Coordinates of C-alpha atoms and ligand atoms in Angstrom, one line a residue:
M874 CA 0.1 -0.1 -0.2
R875 CA 1.0 3.4 -1.2
G876 CA 1.0 6.4 0.4
A877 CA -1.3 6.4 4.0
R878 CA -1.5 8.6 6.5
L879 CA -0.4 6.8 10.1
D880 CA 0.3 9.4 13.2
G881 CA 0.6 12.2 10.7
N882 CA 3.3 10.8 8.3
L883 CA 2.6 9.0 4.8
V884 CA 3.8 5.9 4.7
D885 CA 3.9 2.5 2.7
V886 CA 2.8 -0.8 4.1
G887 CA 4.3 -4.4 3.1
V888 CA 2.1 -6.7 3.7
A889 CA 3.0 -10.7 3.1
G890 CA 1.5 -13.7 4.2
G891 CA -1.5 -11.8 5.6
R892 CA 0.5 -9.8 8.1
I893 CA 2.2 -6.5 8.1
S894 CA 5.6 -7.3 6.9
R895 CA 7.1 -3.5 7.1
I896 CA 6.3 0.2 7.5
A897 CA 8.5 2.6 5.8
P898 CA 8.4 6.3 4.3
E899 CA 9.1 4.2 1.2
I900 CA 9.2 0.4 0.2
E901 CA 11.1 -0.7 -2.7
K902 CA 8.8 -1.9 -5.4
Q903 CA 8.6 -6.2 -5.0
G904 CA 5.8 -7.3 -7.2
G905 CA 2.6 -8.1 -6.1
R906 CA -0.3 -5.8 -5.8
E907 CA 0.0 -2.3 -5.4
I908 CA -2.9 -0.2 -3.6
E909 CA -3.0 3.6 -3.8
A910 CA -3.7 5.2 -0.9
E911 CA -3.7 8.8 -1.7
G912 CA -2.9 10.2 1.4
R913 CA -5.9 8.7 3.2
L914 CA -6.0 7.9 6.8
L915 CA -4.6 4.0 7.9
S916 CA -6.3 3.1 11.0
P917 CA -6.7 -0.3 12.6
P918 CA -10.3 -1.9 12.3
F919 CA -13.4 -0.6 14.1
V920 CA -14.5 -2.7 16.9
E921 CA -17.8 -2.9 18.7
S922 CA -17.6 -3.6 21.8
H923 CA -21.5 -3.7 22.7
V924 CA -24.3 -4.6 20.4
H925 CA -27.4 -7.0 20.4
L926 CA -27.0 -9.2 17.4
D927 CA -30.4 -11.1 18.5
T928 CA -32.8 -8.6 18.6
T929 CA -30.9 -5.9 15.7
L930 CA -33.2 -5.6 12.8
T931 CA -36.7 -6.2 14.5
A932 CA -37.8 -2.6 14.9
G933 CA -41.9 -2.3 14.6
E934 CA -42.6 -5.9 15.6
P935 CA -45.0 -6.4 16.7
R936 CA -45.4 -2.8 17.6
W937 CA -42.9 0.0 17.6
N938 CA -41.6 1.1 21.1
E939 CA -43.9 4.6 21.5
S940 CA -42.8 5.8 24.8
G941 CA -39.4 5.4 23.8
T942 CA -38.0 3.8 27.3
L943 CA -35.6 0.7 28.4
F944 CA -39.0 -1.1 29.8
E945 CA -41.4 -0.6 27.1
G946 CA -38.2 -2.4 24.8
I947 CA -38.1 -4.9 27.1
Q948 CA -41.6 -5.4 26.7
I949 CA -41.8 -5.4 23.2
W950 CA -38.9 -7.9 23.0
S951 CA -40.9 -10.4 25.4
E952 CA -43.6 -10.2 22.8
R953 CA -41.2 -10.6 20.0
K954 CA -39.2 -13.4 21.6
K955 CA -42.1 -15.5 20.8
S956 CA -41.7 -15.5 17.1
V957 CA -37.7 -16.0 17.3
T958 CA -36.4 -19.0 15.3
H959 CA -32.9 -20.2 14.6
E960 CA -32.6 -19.2 11.0
D961 CA -34.7 -15.8 12.1
V962 CA -31.6 -14.9 14.6
I963 CA -29.3 -16.5 11.9
E964 CA -30.6 -14.3 9.3
R965 CA -30.8 -10.7 11.1
A966 CA -27.3 -11.1 12.8
T967 CA -25.6 -12.1 9.6
T968 CA -27.0 -9.3 7.9
L969 CA -26.2 -6.7 10.7
L970 CA -22.6 -8.1 10.7
K971 CA -21.8 -7.7 7.2
W972 CA -23.2 -3.9 7.2
Q973 CA -20.4 -3.5 9.9
A974 CA -17.6 -5.6 8.5
A975 CA -18.5 -3.5 5.1
Q976 CA -17.6 0.1 7.3
G977 CA -14.8 -1.4 8.8
V978 CA -15.7 -3.6 11.8
L979 CA -14.0 -6.8 12.6
H980 CA -14.2 -7.7 15.9
V981 CA -17.6 -7.3 17.4
R982 CA -19.1 -8.1 20.8
T983 CA -22.7 -9.0 21.1
H984 CA -24.9 -9.6 24.1
V985 CA -27.5 -12.5 23.9
D986 CA -30.4 -12.6 25.8
V987 CA -30.3 -16.3 27.7
T988 CA -33.4 -15.7 29.7
D989 CA -35.3 -18.2 27.2
P990 CA -35.8 -21.3 28.2
D991 CA -34.6 -22.8 24.5
L992 CA -31.3 -20.3 24.7
T993 CA -32.5 -20.1 20.3
G994 CA -30.8 -16.6 20.3
L995 CA -27.7 -18.0 21.7
R996 CA -27.8 -21.8 19.7
A997 CA -28.2 -19.5 16.6
L998 CA -25.5 -17.1 17.5
L999 CA -23.5 -19.7 18.2
E1000 CA -23.5 -20.9 14.6
V1001 CA -23.4 -17.4 13.3
R1002 CA -19.8 -16.9 15.1
E1003 CA -18.3 -20.1 13.1
R1004 CA -20.1 -19.1 9.9
V1005 CA -18.5 -15.6 9.7
R1006 CA -15.5 -16.7 11.0
T1007 CA -13.0 -16.0 7.8
W1008 CA -14.2 -12.3 8.0
M1009 CA -15.7 -11.5 11.7
D1010 CA -14.6 -12.3 15.3
V1011 CA -17.6 -12.3 17.3
Q1012 CA -17.5 -12.4 21.3
I1013 CA -20.9 -13.8 22.6
V1014 CA -21.9 -12.6 25.9
A1015 CA -24.6 -14.5 27.9
F1016 CA -26.5 -12.0 28.9
P1017 CA -29.9 -12.5 31.4
Q1018 CA -32.1 -9.7 29.9
E1019 CA -34.6 -10.3 32.6
G1020 CA -32.7 -11.3 35.1
L1021 CA -30.3 -13.9 36.8
L1022 CA -32.1 -14.4 39.8
S1023 CA -36.0 -12.8 38.9
Y1024 CA -36.1 -14.5 35.4
P1025 CA -36.9 -18.5 36.4
R1026 CA -33.8 -21.0 36.3
G1027 CA -32.4 -17.6 34.8
L1028 CA -28.9 -18.6 36.7
E1029 CA -28.8 -22.1 35.0
L1030 CA -29.6 -20.9 31.7
T1031 CA -27.1 -18.0 32.1
E1032 CA -24.4 -21.3 33.0
E1033 CA -25.8 -23.6 30.1
A1034 CA -25.1 -20.8 27.8
L1035 CA -21.2 -20.6 28.9
R1036 CA -21.3 -24.4 28.9
L1037 CA -22.5 -24.1 25.4
G1038 CA -19.9 -21.9 24.2
A1039 CA -20.4 -18.3 25.1
D1040 CA -17.6 -16.2 26.0
V1041 CA -18.1 -13.8 28.7
V1042 CA -20.4 -13.7 31.7
G1043 CA -23.0 -11.1 31.4
G1044 CA -25.8 -9.5 34.3
I1045 CA -28.2 -6.9 34.8
P1046 CA -28.6 -6.2 38.7
H1047 CA -30.5 -3.5 38.1
Y1048 CA -33.5 -5.1 36.5
E1049 CA -33.8 -7.6 39.4
H1050 CA -36.4 -7.5 41.5
T1051 CA -34.7 -5.9 44.7
R1052 CA -31.4 -4.1 45.8
E1053 CA -30.4 -7.6 47.5
M1054 CA -30.9 -9.5 44.7
G1055 CA -28.8 -7.1 42.5
V1056 CA -26.2 -7.3 44.3
E1057 CA -26.2 -11.1 44.9
S1058 CA -26.5 -11.1 40.9
V1059 CA -23.3 -9.4 40.5
K1060 CA -21.4 -12.2 42.8
Q1061 CA -23.2 -15.0 40.9
C1062 CA -21.6 -13.1 37.9
F1063 CA -18.3 -13.5 39.1
R1064 CA -19.0 -17.0 40.8
L1065 CA -20.0 -18.0 37.3
A1066 CA -16.4 -16.2 35.5
E1067 CA -14.2 -18.0 38.1
K1068 CA -15.9 -21.1 37.7
H1069 CA -15.7 -21.1 33.9
D1070 CA -12.8 -18.7 33.5
K1071 CA -14.5 -16.2 31.8
P1072 CA -14.4 -12.5 31.4
I1073 CA -17.6 -10.8 32.5
D1074 CA -19.1 -7.7 30.7
I1075 CA -22.4 -6.7 33.1
H1076 CA -25.3 -4.3 32.1
C1077 CA -25.1 -2.1 34.8
D1078 CA -27.1 0.7 36.3
E1079 CA -28.7 1.6 32.8
T1080 CA -31.4 3.8 34.6
D1081 CA -31.3 7.3 35.9
D1082 CA -31.8 6.5 39.1
P1083 CA -29.3 8.0 41.3
Q1084 CA -29.7 5.1 44.1
S1085 CA -28.8 2.2 41.3
R1086 CA -25.2 1.5 42.9
F1087 CA -24.0 -1.3 41.2
L1088 CA -21.0 0.0 39.8
E1089 CA -19.9 0.1 43.2
V1090 CA -20.2 -3.7 43.4
V1091 CA -18.8 -4.9 40.3
A1092 CA -16.2 -2.9 41.2
A1093 CA -15.4 -4.6 44.9
E1094 CA -16.0 -7.5 43.4
A1095 CA -13.2 -6.9 40.8
I1096 CA -10.7 -6.2 43.2
R1097 CA -11.6 -8.9 45.7
T1098 CA -11.2 -11.5 43.0
G1099 CA -8.3 -9.6 40.9
M1100 CA -10.2 -9.9 37.3
G1101 CA -9.5 -6.2 37.2
G1102 CA -9.2 -5.8 33.4
R1103 CA -11.6 -8.9 32.7
V1104 CA -14.2 -7.2 33.4
T1105 CA -16.7 -4.8 32.0
A1106 CA -19.4 -2.6 33.3
S1107 CA -21.5 -1.4 30.4
H1108 CA -23.9 1.6 30.6
T1109 CA -23.2 3.0 34.3
T1110 CA -25.9 5.6 33.2
A1111 CA -26.8 6.3 37.0
F1112 CA -23.2 7.4 37.1
G1113 CA -24.4 10.5 35.2
S1114 CA -26.9 11.1 37.9
Y1115 CA -24.9 10.2 41.0
D1116 CA -24.7 13.2 43.3
N1117 CA -20.7 14.6 43.0
A1118 CA -19.5 13.6 46.7
Y1119 CA -20.3 10.1 45.8
A1120 CA -19.0 10.3 42.3
F1121 CA -15.5 11.5 43.8
K1122 CA -15.5 8.6 46.0
L1123 CA -16.2 6.1 43.8
M1124 CA -14.0 7.2 41.0
G1125 CA -10.5 6.9 43.0
F1126 CA -12.7 3.2 43.7
L1127 CA -12.4 2.7 40.6
R1128 CA -9.0 3.5 39.3
K1129 CA -8.1 0.9 42.1
S1130 CA -10.5 -1.9 40.4
G1131 CA -8.9 -1.4 36.8
I1132 CA -11.8 -2.2 35.2
N1133 CA -13.0 -1.2 31.5
F1134 CA -15.9 0.7 30.8
V1135 CA -18.4 0.9 27.9
A1136 CA -20.6 3.7 27.1
N1137 CA -23.6 3.4 24.0
P1138 CA -24.1 7.2 23.2
L1139 CA -26.9 6.8 21.1
I1140 CA -29.2 4.7 23.0
N1141 CA -28.4 6.6 26.6
I1142 CA -29.2 9.9 25.3
T1143 CA -32.5 8.8 24.0
L1144 CA -33.6 5.7 26.4
Q1145 CA -32.6 7.8 29.7
G1146 CA -34.1 11.2 30.6
R1147 CA -37.5 9.8 29.5
Y1148 CA -39.2 10.5 33.0
D1149 CA -37.5 14.0 33.2
T1150 CA -39.6 16.9 32.3
Y1151 CA -37.0 19.8 32.2
P1152 CA -33.7 20.3 32.9
K1153 CA -33.6 16.8 31.0
R1154 CA -31.1 14.7 32.0
R1155 CA -28.5 13.3 29.8
G1156 CA -28.5 9.9 31.0
I1157 CA -24.8 8.7 30.0
T1158 CA -22.0 7.7 32.2
R1159 CA -19.0 10.0 33.3
V1160 CA -17.2 9.6 30.0
K1161 CA -15.0 12.5 30.0
E1162 CA -14.2 11.9 33.7
L1163 CA -13.6 8.1 33.5
W1164 CA -11.2 9.2 30.4
Q1165 CA -9.5 11.7 32.8
N1166 CA -8.8 9.0 35.0
G1167 CA -7.1 6.8 33.0
L1168 CA -10.0 4.6 32.7
N1169 CA -10.1 2.4 30.1
V1170 CA -13.5 3.6 28.2
S1171 CA -15.1 2.3 24.8
L1172 CA -18.2 3.0 23.2
G1173 CA -20.5 0.6 21.4
H1174 CA -23.4 1.1 19.4
D1175 CA -25.7 -1.6 21.5
D1176 CA -28.9 -1.7 19.4
V1177 CA -29.2 -1.2 15.7
M1178 CA -33.0 -0.8 14.5
D1179 CA -34.7 -3.1 17.6
P1180 CA -37.4 -2.4 20.5
W1181 CA -34.7 0.0 22.0
Y1182 CA -33.3 2.4 19.1
P1183 CA -35.1 2.7 15.7
L1184 CA -31.9 3.9 13.9
G1185 CA -28.8 2.8 12.5
T1186 CA -26.3 1.1 10.1
G1187 CA -23.5 -0.3 12.5
N1188 CA -21.1 3.0 11.5
M1189 CA -19.0 3.2 14.9
L1190 CA -18.5 6.8 13.9
Q1191 CA -22.1 7.7 15.0
P1192 CA -21.8 6.2 18.5
A1193 CA -17.8 8.5 18.6
H1194 CA -19.8 11.3 17.0
M1195 CA -22.5 11.0 19.4
A1196 CA -20.0 11.2 22.3
V1197 CA -18.1 14.1 21.3
H1198 CA -21.5 15.8 21.7
A1199 CA -23.4 14.4 24.5
C1200 CA -19.8 14.1 26.7
H1201 CA -19.0 17.5 25.9
M1202 CA -15.8 16.2 24.3
T1203 CA -15.1 18.7 21.7
S1204 CA -11.1 19.7 22.3
R1205 CA -8.9 18.6 19.2
E1206 CA -7.9 15.8 22.1
E1207 CA -10.9 14.8 23.2
V1208 CA -12.7 14.3 19.6
T1209 CA -9.9 12.3 18.5
A1210 CA -10.3 10.5 21.8
C1211 CA -13.6 9.5 20.8
F1212 CA -12.3 7.8 17.7
D1213 CA -10.1 5.6 19.8
M1214 CA -13.2 4.7 21.8
V1215 CA -14.3 2.9 18.8
A1216 CA -11.3 1.6 18.0
E1217 CA -8.3 0.9 20.1
N1218 CA -10.0 1.5 23.4
A1219 CA -12.5 -1.0 22.3
A1220 CA -10.3 -3.5 21.4
H1221 CA -8.8 -3.5 24.9
T1222 CA -12.4 -4.0 26.6
L1223 CA -12.3 -7.2 24.3
R1224 CA -8.7 -8.2 25.2
L1225 CA -7.8 -8.5 21.7
K1226 CA -4.4 -9.6 21.2
E1227 CA -2.0 -8.5 18.1
Y1228 CA -4.5 -5.5 17.4
G1229 CA -2.6 -2.3 15.9
I1230 CA -0.9 -1.2 12.8
S1231 CA 2.8 -2.5 13.2
E1232 CA 5.1 -5.1 11.7
D1233 CA 4.4 -8.3 12.3
H1234 CA 1.1 -7.6 13.5
P1235 CA -1.9 -9.3 11.0
A1236 CA -2.6 -7.3 8.0
S1237 CA -5.8 -5.9 9.4
F1238 CA -6.6 -2.5 8.8
V1239 CA -8.9 0.1 6.7
L1240 CA -8.4 3.4 4.8
L1241 CA -10.8 6.5 5.8
D1242 CA -11.2 9.4 3.1
A1243 CA -10.2 11.7 5.7
P1244 CA -6.2 12.6 6.1
D1245 CA -6.8 12.5 10.2
K1246 CA -8.9 10.9 13.1
W1247 CA -10.1 14.6 13.8
E1248 CA -11.5 15.2 10.1
A1249 CA -12.8 11.5 9.8
M1250 CA -14.8 12.3 12.8
R1251 CA -15.9 15.8 11.4
R1252 CA -16.8 14.5 8.5
L1253 CA -18.2 10.8 9.2
A1254 CA -15.8 10.2 6.7
T1255 CA -16.1 7.0 4.2
T1256 CA -14.4 3.7 5.3
T1257 CA -13.4 3.1 1.8
L1258 CA -10.8 0.0 2.1
V1259 CA -11.1 -2.7 4.5
V1260 CA -8.3 -5.3 4.7
R1261 CA -8.6 -8.4 6.6
N1262 CA -5.3 -10.6 7.6
G1263 CA -4.4 -9.3 4.1
K1264 CA -7.1 -10.0 2.0
I1265 CA -9.3 -7.1 0.7
I1266 CA -12.8 -7.7 2.0
A1267 CA -14.5 -4.5 1.5
E1268 CA -14.4 -1.4 -0.5
A1269 CA -16.1 1.5 -1.0
T1270 CA -16.3 4.9 -3.0
A1271 CA -16.5 8.0 -0.7
P1272 CA -19.6 10.3 -1.7
E1273 CA -18.3 13.1 -4.1
Y1274 CA -20.5 16.7 -3.8
Y1275 CA -20.8 19.0 -7.0
L1276 CA -22.4 22.4 -7.2
M1277 CA -23.2 23.7 -10.4
G1278 CA -20.5 21.4 -12.3
E1279 CA -17.8 22.3 -9.8
R1280 CA -16.5 19.5 -7.4
V1281 CA -17.1 20.9 -3.5
N1282 CA -14.7 18.9 -1.1
L1283 CA -16.7 19.7 2.4
Y1284 CA -13.1 21.0 3.9
R1285 CA -11.4 24.3 4.6
K1286 CA -9.0 25.5 2.2
R1287 CA -6.3 25.1 5.1
D1288 CA -7.4 21.8 6.2
Q1289 CA -7.2 20.9 2.1
P1290 CA -5.6 17.2 2.8
S1291 CA -2.2 17.2 0.4
R1292 CA -1.5 14.0 -1.9
Ligands
FE2_2389 FE1 -26.9 -3.1 25.8

């Protein structure tokens, strides 16, 4: 690959045997195919750290979510669940994975609802994970949507999902019937994780209720077990509603725990704040402060066209773009940080090995129609090339605009990319 922009420099990238053999300002011609990057941004692939492939692409079935709340979404899903079949899940999940891969996402962590006596969604996604293995990595979280302890046999079903091959233990303490059951559910998640040697990713405090304080339980268990970086707290939207005295105490404690955070800005900004009049809360966790405190924060899309969110194409720049706004991350450095939250940081959450662009790593990367991450965010740039293990798996043409026959390129004069 000739003339790609990496960390502000134009480089050539040599690929052999599916791996990056060399990165240098100029590599002599050695035969094989050459791609002209034309100064585009070379980035490691996007990583989707939180999505629901079992519920995706069902928006409007059997009805649309009129209140826009999390709880109406859960109700609609429990109705739609009755008509879920193996083929239905495979078809929808594979469609979204294709949308994602076409836009440069090569790693996906999906939660799958295991509060279903037949584990239909789980069995389907285990099959999907194998079918797509040549072009996409999928991690499956056994997620007890209707409660690990509150749903009949929820604990047994979650453990059965792990035995069948789920990669990660999930939970939903704020949805358990009582606070005590919520605390106990977190402890049971850790027990399962230790028993089956799996990481943990818990839907934690996804509510505006400032009394929802299961994050401290997750952090305490992470410290007690030493699981630290193998633990992820997803959503933690109540953290946006805690008073500052408690939030300050908690932050120190979180630093000690070393757990990962996943915020889902598109879904949090739309699902939360629904019971407020004005002022309306943003309903999103303290992304900026977690990031400033050195904790690993990634961003997920969460839902794509399902009972909780009617829009989306799986493009990871959309949640990153929303984070810039909803989390007040508009400085030069902060905008770039939001880009990293759907790439490097998300790779860290998923504990991916050999991620990133360096010699000897797998040749898995994307080109974006922008000179740098900041411009990619501003222009919601098109991913024009997706390479996985040295093979081109997707290509796209960036849109071109013409006004009265003259090309308009959406750059200021001083920011025009060279080459
Ligand atoms: Fe979720």
